[in-house]
């Protein structure tokens, strides 16, 4: 529990560094370099991180490239630091400048989906139960097409000694959730109005429910400059 909590705090702290580095004109690789420098200065030599920047043309996240931040564009990331062999993950989305009403509306759907998935987590349920509760939120808003494999991979997954462990949180995965499992729940997928959008928290399954480790607010972060 201790190392997983420490890794999750590093994920929160690393995301703050990521936000501070977002400036119009900066390249994706520069944003990741800021996070990597921070982690190494704090004794963390392992971090899996992907990101994306853009609008409706952005269909997913990828390793850092030459693409630069532009005004009004979304900047997404998934960063996954490791402490003593245990990984934790955070997924968040920022925007260069002031968020539009449409972008804020999309955030509210993803936040509702994330909270629906987390609310059902407890021992004895199945991975598919979590995925269905997440996906039903998108279906409610007429976005059911975007929870398919054409637009997204998983609605979360196991964490711990690996960055992407069992179970995959999908509607066809019946693996039973057990106490002390570490999961990341993330309804990350493409949205037809704004592009690829991410939001995800790390949690530990308890005897009666779950404890969310991620402390970063579930917001669309507006970054000046």
PDB file of C-alpha atoms in Angstrom:
ATOM      1  CA  UNK A   1       0.000   0.000   0.000  1.00  0.00           C
ATOM      2  CA  UNK A   2       2.793   2.437   0.928  1.00  0.00           C
ATOM      3  CA  UNK A   3       4.676   2.188  -2.367  1.00  0.00           C
ATOM      4  CA  UNK A   4       1.467   2.419  -4.400  1.00  0.00           C
ATOM      5  CA  UNK A   5       0.468   5.561  -2.499  1.00  0.00           C
ATOM      6  CA  UNK A   6       3.916   7.054  -3.035  1.00  0.00           C
ATOM      7  CA  UNK A   7       3.765   6.266  -6.754  1.00  0.00           C
ATOM      8  CA  UNK A   8       0.350   7.901  -7.000  1.00  0.00           C
ATOM      9  CA  UNK A   9       1.622  11.032  -5.265  1.00  0.00           C
ATOM     10  CA  UNK A  10       4.493  11.129  -7.764  1.00  0.00           C
ATOM     11  CA  UNK A  11       1.919  10.890 -10.551  1.00  0.00           C
ATOM     12  CA  UNK A  12       0.044  13.893  -9.118  1.00  0.00           C
ATOM     13  CA  UNK A  13       3.267  15.861  -8.641  1.00  0.00           C
ATOM     14  CA  UNK A  14       4.502  14.950 -12.107  1.00  0.00           C
ATOM     15  CA  UNK A  15       1.277  16.196 -13.623  1.00  0.00           C
ATOM     16  CA  UNK A  16       1.793  19.579 -11.967  1.00  0.00           C
ATOM     17  CA  UNK A  17       5.205  19.762 -13.657  1.00  0.00           C
ATOM     18  CA  UNK A  18       3.593  18.768 -16.950  1.00  0.00           C
ATOM     19  CA  UNK A  19       1.037  21.589 -16.623  1.00  0.00           C
ATOM     20  CA  UNK A  20       3.706  24.140 -15.799  1.00  0.00           C
ATOM     21  CA  UNK A  21       5.565  23.195 -18.978  1.00  0.00           C
ATOM     22  CA  UNK A  22       2.628  23.668 -21.338  1.00  0.00           C
ATOM     23  CA  UNK A  23       3.232  26.803 -23.385  1.00  0.00           C
ATOM     24  CA  UNK A  24       2.103  27.651 -26.888  1.00  0.00           C
ATOM     25  CA  UNK A  25       4.889  26.689 -29.285  1.00  0.00           C
ATOM     26  CA  UNK A  26       6.505  24.052 -27.050  1.00  0.00           C
ATOM     27  CA  UNK A  27       6.913  20.580 -28.510  1.00  0.00           C
ATOM     28  CA  UNK A  28       5.487  17.407 -27.009  1.00  0.00           C
ATOM     29  CA  UNK A  29       8.954  15.989 -26.353  1.00  0.00           C
ATOM     30  CA  UNK A  30       9.836  19.072 -24.301  1.00  0.00           C
ATOM     31  CA  UNK A  31       6.828  18.528 -22.030  1.00  0.00           C
ATOM     32  CA  UNK A  32       7.841  14.928 -21.395  1.00  0.00           C
ATOM     33  CA  UNK A  33      11.457  15.973 -20.835  1.00  0.00           C
ATOM     34  CA  UNK A  34      10.301  18.290 -18.025  1.00  0.00           C
ATOM     35  CA  UNK A  35       8.520  15.392 -16.295  1.00  0.00           C
ATOM     36  CA  UNK A  36      11.420  12.991 -16.782  1.00  0.00           C
ATOM     37  CA  UNK A  37      13.880  15.504 -15.292  1.00  0.00           C
ATOM     38  CA  UNK A  38      11.593  15.998 -12.290  1.00  0.00           C
ATOM     39  CA  UNK A  39      11.216  12.277 -11.674  1.00  0.00           C
ATOM     40  CA  UNK A  40      14.915  11.539 -11.935  1.00  0.00           C
ATOM     41  CA  UNK A  41      15.651  14.365  -9.519  1.00  0.00           C
ATOM     42  CA  UNK A  42      13.290  12.600  -7.088  1.00  0.00           C
ATOM     43  CA  UNK A  43      14.776   9.132  -7.517  1.00  0.00           C
ATOM     44  CA  UNK A  44      12.216   7.792  -9.988  1.00  0.00           C
ATOM     45  CA  UNK A  45      13.941   6.359 -13.052  1.00  0.00           C
ATOM     46  CA  UNK A  46      10.878   4.595 -14.509  1.00  0.00           C
ATOM     47  CA  UNK A  47       7.887   6.386 -15.996  1.00  0.00           C
ATOM     48  CA  UNK A  48       5.696   5.304 -18.889  1.00  0.00           C
ATOM     49  CA  UNK A  49       4.215   8.405 -20.514  1.00  0.00           C
ATOM     50  CA  UNK A  50       2.276   9.101 -23.674  1.00  0.00           C
ATOM     51  CA  UNK A  51       0.510  12.273 -24.714  1.00  0.00           C
ATOM     52  CA  UNK A  52      -1.282  14.098 -27.493  1.00  0.00           C
ATOM     53  CA  UNK A  53      -2.005  17.649 -28.610  1.00  0.00           C
ATOM     54  CA  UNK A  54      -4.598  18.910 -31.046  1.00  0.00           C
ATOM     55  CA  UNK A  55      -8.326  19.049 -31.632  1.00  0.00           C
ATOM     56  CA  UNK A  56     -10.675  16.841 -33.676  1.00  0.00           C
ATOM     57  CA  UNK A  57      -7.757  15.480 -35.692  1.00  0.00           C
ATOM     58  CA  UNK A  58      -6.321  13.972 -32.477  1.00  0.00           C
ATOM     59  CA  UNK A  59      -7.429  10.320 -32.394  1.00  0.00           C
ATOM     60  CA  UNK A  60      -5.274   9.057 -29.533  1.00  0.00           C
ATOM     61  CA  UNK A  61      -2.055   9.449 -27.557  1.00  0.00           C
ATOM     62  CA  UNK A  62       1.444   8.490 -28.618  1.00  0.00           C
ATOM     63  CA  UNK A  63       5.121   8.802 -27.631  1.00  0.00           C
ATOM     64  CA  UNK A  64       6.346  12.419 -27.617  1.00  0.00           C
ATOM     65  CA  UNK A  65       7.014  13.944 -31.013  1.00  0.00           C
ATOM     66  CA  UNK A  66       7.638  17.281 -32.721  1.00  0.00           C
ATOM     67  CA  UNK A  67       4.019  18.459 -32.602  1.00  0.00           C
ATOM     68  CA  UNK A  68       3.714  21.798 -30.783  1.00  0.00           C
ATOM     69  CA  UNK A  69       1.058  23.223 -28.466  1.00  0.00           C
ATOM     70  CA  UNK A  70      -1.309  25.637 -30.200  1.00  0.00           C
ATOM     71  CA  UNK A  71      -3.902  28.052 -28.769  1.00  0.00           C
ATOM     72  CA  UNK A  72      -7.174  26.329 -27.964  1.00  0.00           C
ATOM     73  CA  UNK A  73      -5.781  22.841 -28.496  1.00  0.00           C
ATOM     74  CA  UNK A  74      -6.243  20.029 -26.009  1.00  0.00           C
ATOM     75  CA  UNK A  75      -3.099  18.591 -24.432  1.00  0.00           C
ATOM     76  CA  UNK A  76      -3.614  15.092 -23.034  1.00  0.00           C
ATOM     77  CA  UNK A  77      -1.294  12.832 -21.106  1.00  0.00           C
ATOM     78  CA  UNK A  78      -1.102   9.530 -19.296  1.00  0.00           C
ATOM     79  CA  UNK A  79       1.900   9.316 -16.993  1.00  0.00           C
ATOM     80  CA  UNK A  80       2.843   6.282 -14.939  1.00  0.00           C
ATOM     81  CA  UNK A  81       5.726   6.585 -12.442  1.00  0.00           C
ATOM     82  CA  UNK A  82       7.164   3.653 -10.503  1.00  0.00           C
ATOM     83  CA  UNK A  83       8.216   3.457  -6.826  1.00  0.00           C
ATOM     84  CA  UNK A  84      10.008   0.315  -5.617  1.00  0.00           C
ATOM     85  CA  UNK A  85       8.515  -1.673  -8.483  1.00  0.00           C
ATOM     86  CA  UNK A  86       4.926  -0.421  -8.101  1.00  0.00           C
ATOM     87  CA  UNK A  87       3.287   1.758 -10.753  1.00  0.00           C
ATOM     88  CA  UNK A  88       0.503   4.323 -10.485  1.00  0.00           C
ATOM     89  CA  UNK A  89      -1.131   6.252 -13.299  1.00  0.00           C
ATOM     90  CA  UNK A  90      -2.915   9.526 -13.909  1.00  0.00           C
ATOM     91  CA  UNK A  91      -4.778  10.652 -17.037  1.00  0.00           C
ATOM     92  CA  UNK A  92      -5.752  14.292 -17.467  1.00  0.00           C
ATOM     93  CA  UNK A  93      -6.526  16.818 -20.201  1.00  0.00           C
ATOM     94  CA  UNK A  94      -5.510  20.471 -20.410  1.00  0.00           C
ATOM     95  CA  UNK A  95      -6.207  23.195 -22.947  1.00  0.00           C
ATOM     96  CA  UNK A  96      -3.927  25.945 -24.223  1.00  0.00           C
ATOM     97  CA  UNK A  97      -5.799  29.065 -23.112  1.00  0.00           C
ATOM     98  CA  UNK A  98      -9.460  29.379 -22.185  1.00  0.00           C
ATOM     99  CA  UNK A  99     -11.602  26.270 -22.547  1.00  0.00           C
ATOM    100  CA  UNK A 100     -14.621  26.568 -24.814  1.00  0.00           C
ATOM    101  CA  UNK A 101     -18.136  25.728 -23.578  1.00  0.00           C
ATOM    102  CA  UNK A 102     -18.013  22.631 -25.792  1.00  0.00           C
ATOM    103  CA  UNK A 103     -14.754  21.455 -24.236  1.00  0.00           C
ATOM    104  CA  UNK A 104     -16.185  21.956 -20.746  1.00  0.00           C
ATOM    105  CA  UNK A 105     -19.337  20.060 -21.720  1.00  0.00           C
ATOM    106  CA  UNK A 106     -17.226  17.145 -22.910  1.00  0.00           C
ATOM    107  CA  UNK A 107     -15.268  17.168 -19.637  1.00  0.00           C
ATOM    108  CA  UNK A 108     -18.526  16.796 -17.705  1.00  0.00           C
ATOM    109  CA  UNK A 109     -19.403  13.629 -19.669  1.00  0.00           C
ATOM    110  CA  UNK A 110     -16.003  12.037 -19.055  1.00  0.00           C
ATOM    111  CA  UNK A 111     -16.106  12.978 -15.377  1.00  0.00           C
ATOM    112  CA  UNK A 112     -19.569  11.435 -15.041  1.00  0.00           C
ATOM    113  CA  UNK A 113     -18.296   8.273 -16.728  1.00  0.00           C
ATOM    114  CA  UNK A 114     -15.203   8.071 -14.523  1.00  0.00           C
ATOM    115  CA  UNK A 115     -17.263   8.536 -11.369  1.00  0.00           C
ATOM    116  CA  UNK A 116     -19.785   5.921 -12.498  1.00  0.00           C
ATOM    117  CA  UNK A 117     -17.004   3.407 -13.031  1.00  0.00           C
ATOM    118  CA  UNK A 118     -15.351   4.101  -9.694  1.00  0.00           C
ATOM    119  CA  UNK A 119     -18.672   3.952  -7.843  1.00  0.00           C
ATOM    120  CA  UNK A 120     -19.253   0.310  -8.743  1.00  0.00           C
ATOM    121  CA  UNK A 121     -15.764  -0.951  -7.801  1.00  0.00           C
ATOM    122  CA  UNK A 122     -15.815  -3.471  -4.959  1.00  0.00           C
ATOM    123  CA  UNK A 123     -14.780  -7.092  -4.405  1.00  0.00           C
ATOM    124  CA  UNK A 124     -16.899  -9.624  -6.274  1.00  0.00           C
ATOM    125  CA  UNK A 125     -17.881  -7.518  -9.263  1.00  0.00           C
ATOM    126  CA  UNK A 126     -16.353  -8.187 -12.675  1.00  0.00           C
ATOM    127  CA  UNK A 127     -14.189  -5.984 -14.869  1.00  0.00           C
ATOM    128  CA  UNK A 128     -17.029  -5.906 -17.388  1.00  0.00           C
ATOM    129  CA  UNK A 129     -19.339  -4.366 -14.760  1.00  0.00           C
ATOM    130  CA  UNK A 130     -16.996  -1.381 -14.387  1.00  0.00           C
ATOM    131  CA  UNK A 131     -16.705  -0.957 -18.157  1.00  0.00           C
ATOM    132  CA  UNK A 132     -20.459  -1.131 -18.656  1.00  0.00           C
ATOM    133  CA  UNK A 133     -21.136   1.560 -16.076  1.00  0.00           C
ATOM    134  CA  UNK A 134     -18.557   3.823 -17.742  1.00  0.00           C
ATOM    135  CA  UNK A 135     -19.858   3.139 -21.238  1.00  0.00           C
ATOM    136  CA  UNK A 136     -23.514   3.572 -20.307  1.00  0.00           C
ATOM    137  CA  UNK A 137     -22.808   7.240 -19.584  1.00  0.00           C
ATOM    138  CA  UNK A 138     -21.573   7.735 -23.149  1.00  0.00           C
ATOM    139  CA  UNK A 139     -24.576   5.838 -24.504  1.00  0.00           C
ATOM    140  CA  UNK A 140     -26.874   8.121 -22.508  1.00  0.00           C
ATOM    141  CA  UNK A 141     -25.443  11.110 -24.393  1.00  0.00           C
ATOM    142  CA  UNK A 142     -25.627   9.430 -27.816  1.00  0.00           C
ATOM    143  CA  UNK A 143     -21.891   8.640 -27.891  1.00  0.00           C
ATOM    144  CA  UNK A 144     -22.089   4.862 -27.765  1.00  0.00           C
ATOM    145  CA  UNK A 145     -20.180   4.477 -31.032  1.00  0.00           C
ATOM    146  CA  UNK A 146     -17.106   5.974 -29.361  1.00  0.00           C
ATOM    147  CA  UNK A 147     -16.717   3.291 -26.692  1.00  0.00           C
ATOM    148  CA  UNK A 148     -16.029   0.641 -29.329  1.00  0.00           C
ATOM    149  CA  UNK A 149     -12.626  -0.680 -30.389  1.00  0.00           C
ATOM    150  CA  UNK A 150     -12.716   1.653 -33.387  1.00  0.00           C
ATOM    151  CA  UNK A 151     -12.049   4.631 -31.108  1.00  0.00           C
ATOM    152  CA  UNK A 152     -10.663   3.345 -27.818  1.00  0.00           C
ATOM    153  CA  UNK A 153      -8.690   0.452 -26.341  1.00  0.00           C
ATOM    154  CA  UNK A 154      -9.750  -0.157 -22.720  1.00  0.00           C
ATOM    155  CA  UNK A 155     -11.782   1.645 -20.053  1.00  0.00           C
ATOM    156  CA  UNK A 156      -9.008   1.019 -17.537  1.00  0.00           C
ATOM    157  CA  UNK A 157      -6.768  -1.820 -16.448  1.00  0.00           C
ATOM    158  CA  UNK A 158      -4.797  -3.358 -13.629  1.00  0.00           C
ATOM    159  CA  UNK A 159      -1.700  -1.690 -12.247  1.00  0.00           C
ATOM    160  CA  UNK A 160       1.052  -2.679  -9.853  1.00  0.00           C
ATOM    161  CA  UNK A 161       4.171  -4.496 -10.966  1.00  0.00           C
ATOM    162  CA  UNK A 162       3.303  -3.727 -14.601  1.00  0.00           C
ATOM    163  CA  UNK A 163       2.046  -0.563 -16.290  1.00  0.00           C
ATOM    164  CA  UNK A 164      -0.780  -2.423 -18.023  1.00  0.00           C
ATOM    165  CA  UNK A 165      -1.745  -5.514 -16.008  1.00  0.00           C
ATOM    166  CA  UNK A 166      -4.827  -7.679 -15.861  1.00  0.00           C
ATOM    167  CA  UNK A 167      -7.682  -7.161 -15.888  1.00  0.00           C
ATOM    168  CA  UNK A 168      -8.434  -5.117 -18.980  1.00  0.00           C
ATOM    169  CA  UNK A 169     -11.578  -3.190 -18.124  1.00  0.00           C
ATOM    170  CA  UNK A 170     -13.788  -4.067 -21.070  1.00  0.00           C
ATOM    171  CA  UNK A 171     -17.366  -5.274 -21.406  1.00  0.00           C
ATOM    172  CA  UNK A 172     -16.282  -8.771 -22.435  1.00  0.00           C
ATOM    173  CA  UNK A 173     -13.806  -9.348 -19.578  1.00  0.00           C
ATOM    174  CA  UNK A 174     -15.353 -11.311 -16.698  1.00  0.00           C
ATOM    175  CA  UNK A 175     -12.340 -11.397 -14.369  1.00  0.00           C
ATOM    176  CA  UNK A 176     -13.558 -10.918 -10.783  1.00  0.00           C
ATOM    177  CA  UNK A 177     -12.275  -7.924  -8.833  1.00  0.00           C
ATOM    178  CA  UNK A 178     -10.591  -8.826  -5.543  1.00  0.00           C
ATOM    179  CA  UNK A 179      -9.452  -6.863  -2.465  1.00  0.00           C
ATOM    180  CA  UNK A 180      -6.040  -5.182  -2.706  1.00  0.00           C
ATOM    181  CA  UNK A 181      -6.069  -5.026  -6.503  1.00  0.00           C
ATOM    182  CA  UNK A 182      -4.760  -1.764  -7.948  1.00  0.00           C
ATOM    183  CA  UNK A 183      -6.677  -0.402 -10.932  1.00  0.00           C
ATOM    184  CA  UNK A 184      -6.744   2.681 -13.081  1.00  0.00           C
ATOM    185  CA  UNK A 185     -10.219   3.618 -14.299  1.00  0.00           C
ATOM    186  CA  UNK A 186     -10.066   5.830 -17.378  1.00  0.00           C
ATOM    187  CA  UNK A 187     -12.864   6.437 -19.917  1.00  0.00           C
ATOM    188  CA  UNK A 188     -10.323   7.696 -22.463  1.00  0.00           C
ATOM    189  CA  UNK A 189     -11.677   7.892 -25.993  1.00  0.00           C
ATOM    190  CA  UNK A 190     -12.208  10.073 -29.043  1.00  0.00           C
ATOM    191  CA  UNK A 191     -14.981  12.662 -28.923  1.00  0.00           C
ATOM    192  CA  UNK A 192     -16.334  13.924 -32.260  1.00  0.00           C
ATOM    193  CA  UNK A 193     -16.602  17.532 -31.067  1.00  0.00           C
ATOM    194  CA  UNK A 194     -13.180  18.055 -29.486  1.00  0.00           C
ATOM    195  CA  UNK A 195     -10.915  15.100 -30.330  1.00  0.00           C
ATOM    196  CA  UNK A 196      -9.286  12.551 -28.035  1.00  0.00           C
ATOM    197  CA  UNK A 197     -10.003  13.261 -24.360  1.00  0.00           C
ATOM    198  CA  UNK A 198      -8.614  11.534 -21.261  1.00  0.00           C
ATOM    199  CA  UNK A 199      -9.492  11.399 -17.565  1.00  0.00           C
ATOM    200  CA  UNK A 200      -8.390   8.640 -15.204  1.00  0.00           C
ATOM    201  CA  UNK A 201      -7.576   7.852 -11.558  1.00  0.00           C
ATOM    202  CA  UNK A 202      -5.661   5.110  -9.760  1.00  0.00           C
ATOM    203  CA  UNK A 203      -7.459   3.255  -6.972  1.00  0.00           C
ATOM    204  CA  UNK A 204      -6.985   0.322  -4.601  1.00  0.00           C
ATOM    205  CA  UNK A 205      -9.794  -2.169  -4.056  1.00  0.00           C
ATOM    206  CA  UNK A 206     -10.689  -2.456  -0.358  1.00  0.00           C
ATOM    207  CA  UNK A 207     -12.792  -5.041   1.487  1.00  0.00           C
ATOM    208  CA  UNK A 208     -15.958  -3.007   0.946  1.00  0.00           C
ATOM    209  CA  UNK A 209     -15.277  -0.736  -2.038  1.00  0.00           C
ATOM    210  CA  UNK A 210     -12.225   1.191  -3.157  1.00  0.00           C
ATOM    211  CA  UNK A 211      -9.869   3.989  -2.161  1.00  0.00           C
ATOM    212  CA  UNK A 212      -8.987   6.505  -4.848  1.00  0.00           C
ATOM    213  CA  UNK A 213      -5.303   7.425  -4.663  1.00  0.00           C
ATOM    214  CA  UNK A 214      -5.217  10.149  -7.326  1.00  0.00           C
ATOM    215  CA  UNK A 215      -5.641  13.606  -5.786  1.00  0.00           C
ATOM    216  CA  UNK A 216      -5.466  15.849  -8.873  1.00  0.00           C
ATOM    217  CA  UNK A 217      -8.857  17.516  -9.464  1.00  0.00           C
ATOM    218  CA  UNK A 218     -10.990  16.091 -12.269  1.00  0.00           C
ATOM    219  CA  UNK A 219     -10.883  19.310 -14.270  1.00  0.00           C
ATOM    220  CA  UNK A 220     -10.063  20.532 -17.747  1.00  0.00           C
ATOM    221  CA  UNK A 221      -6.977  22.559 -16.893  1.00  0.00           C
ATOM    222  CA  UNK A 222      -6.664  25.932 -18.607  1.00  0.00           C
ATOM    223  CA  UNK A 223      -3.050  26.877 -19.222  1.00  0.00           C
ATOM    224  CA  UNK A 224      -2.142  30.489 -19.944  1.00  0.00           C
ATOM    225  CA  UNK A 225       0.509  31.402 -22.473  1.00  0.00           C
TER     226      UNK A 225
END
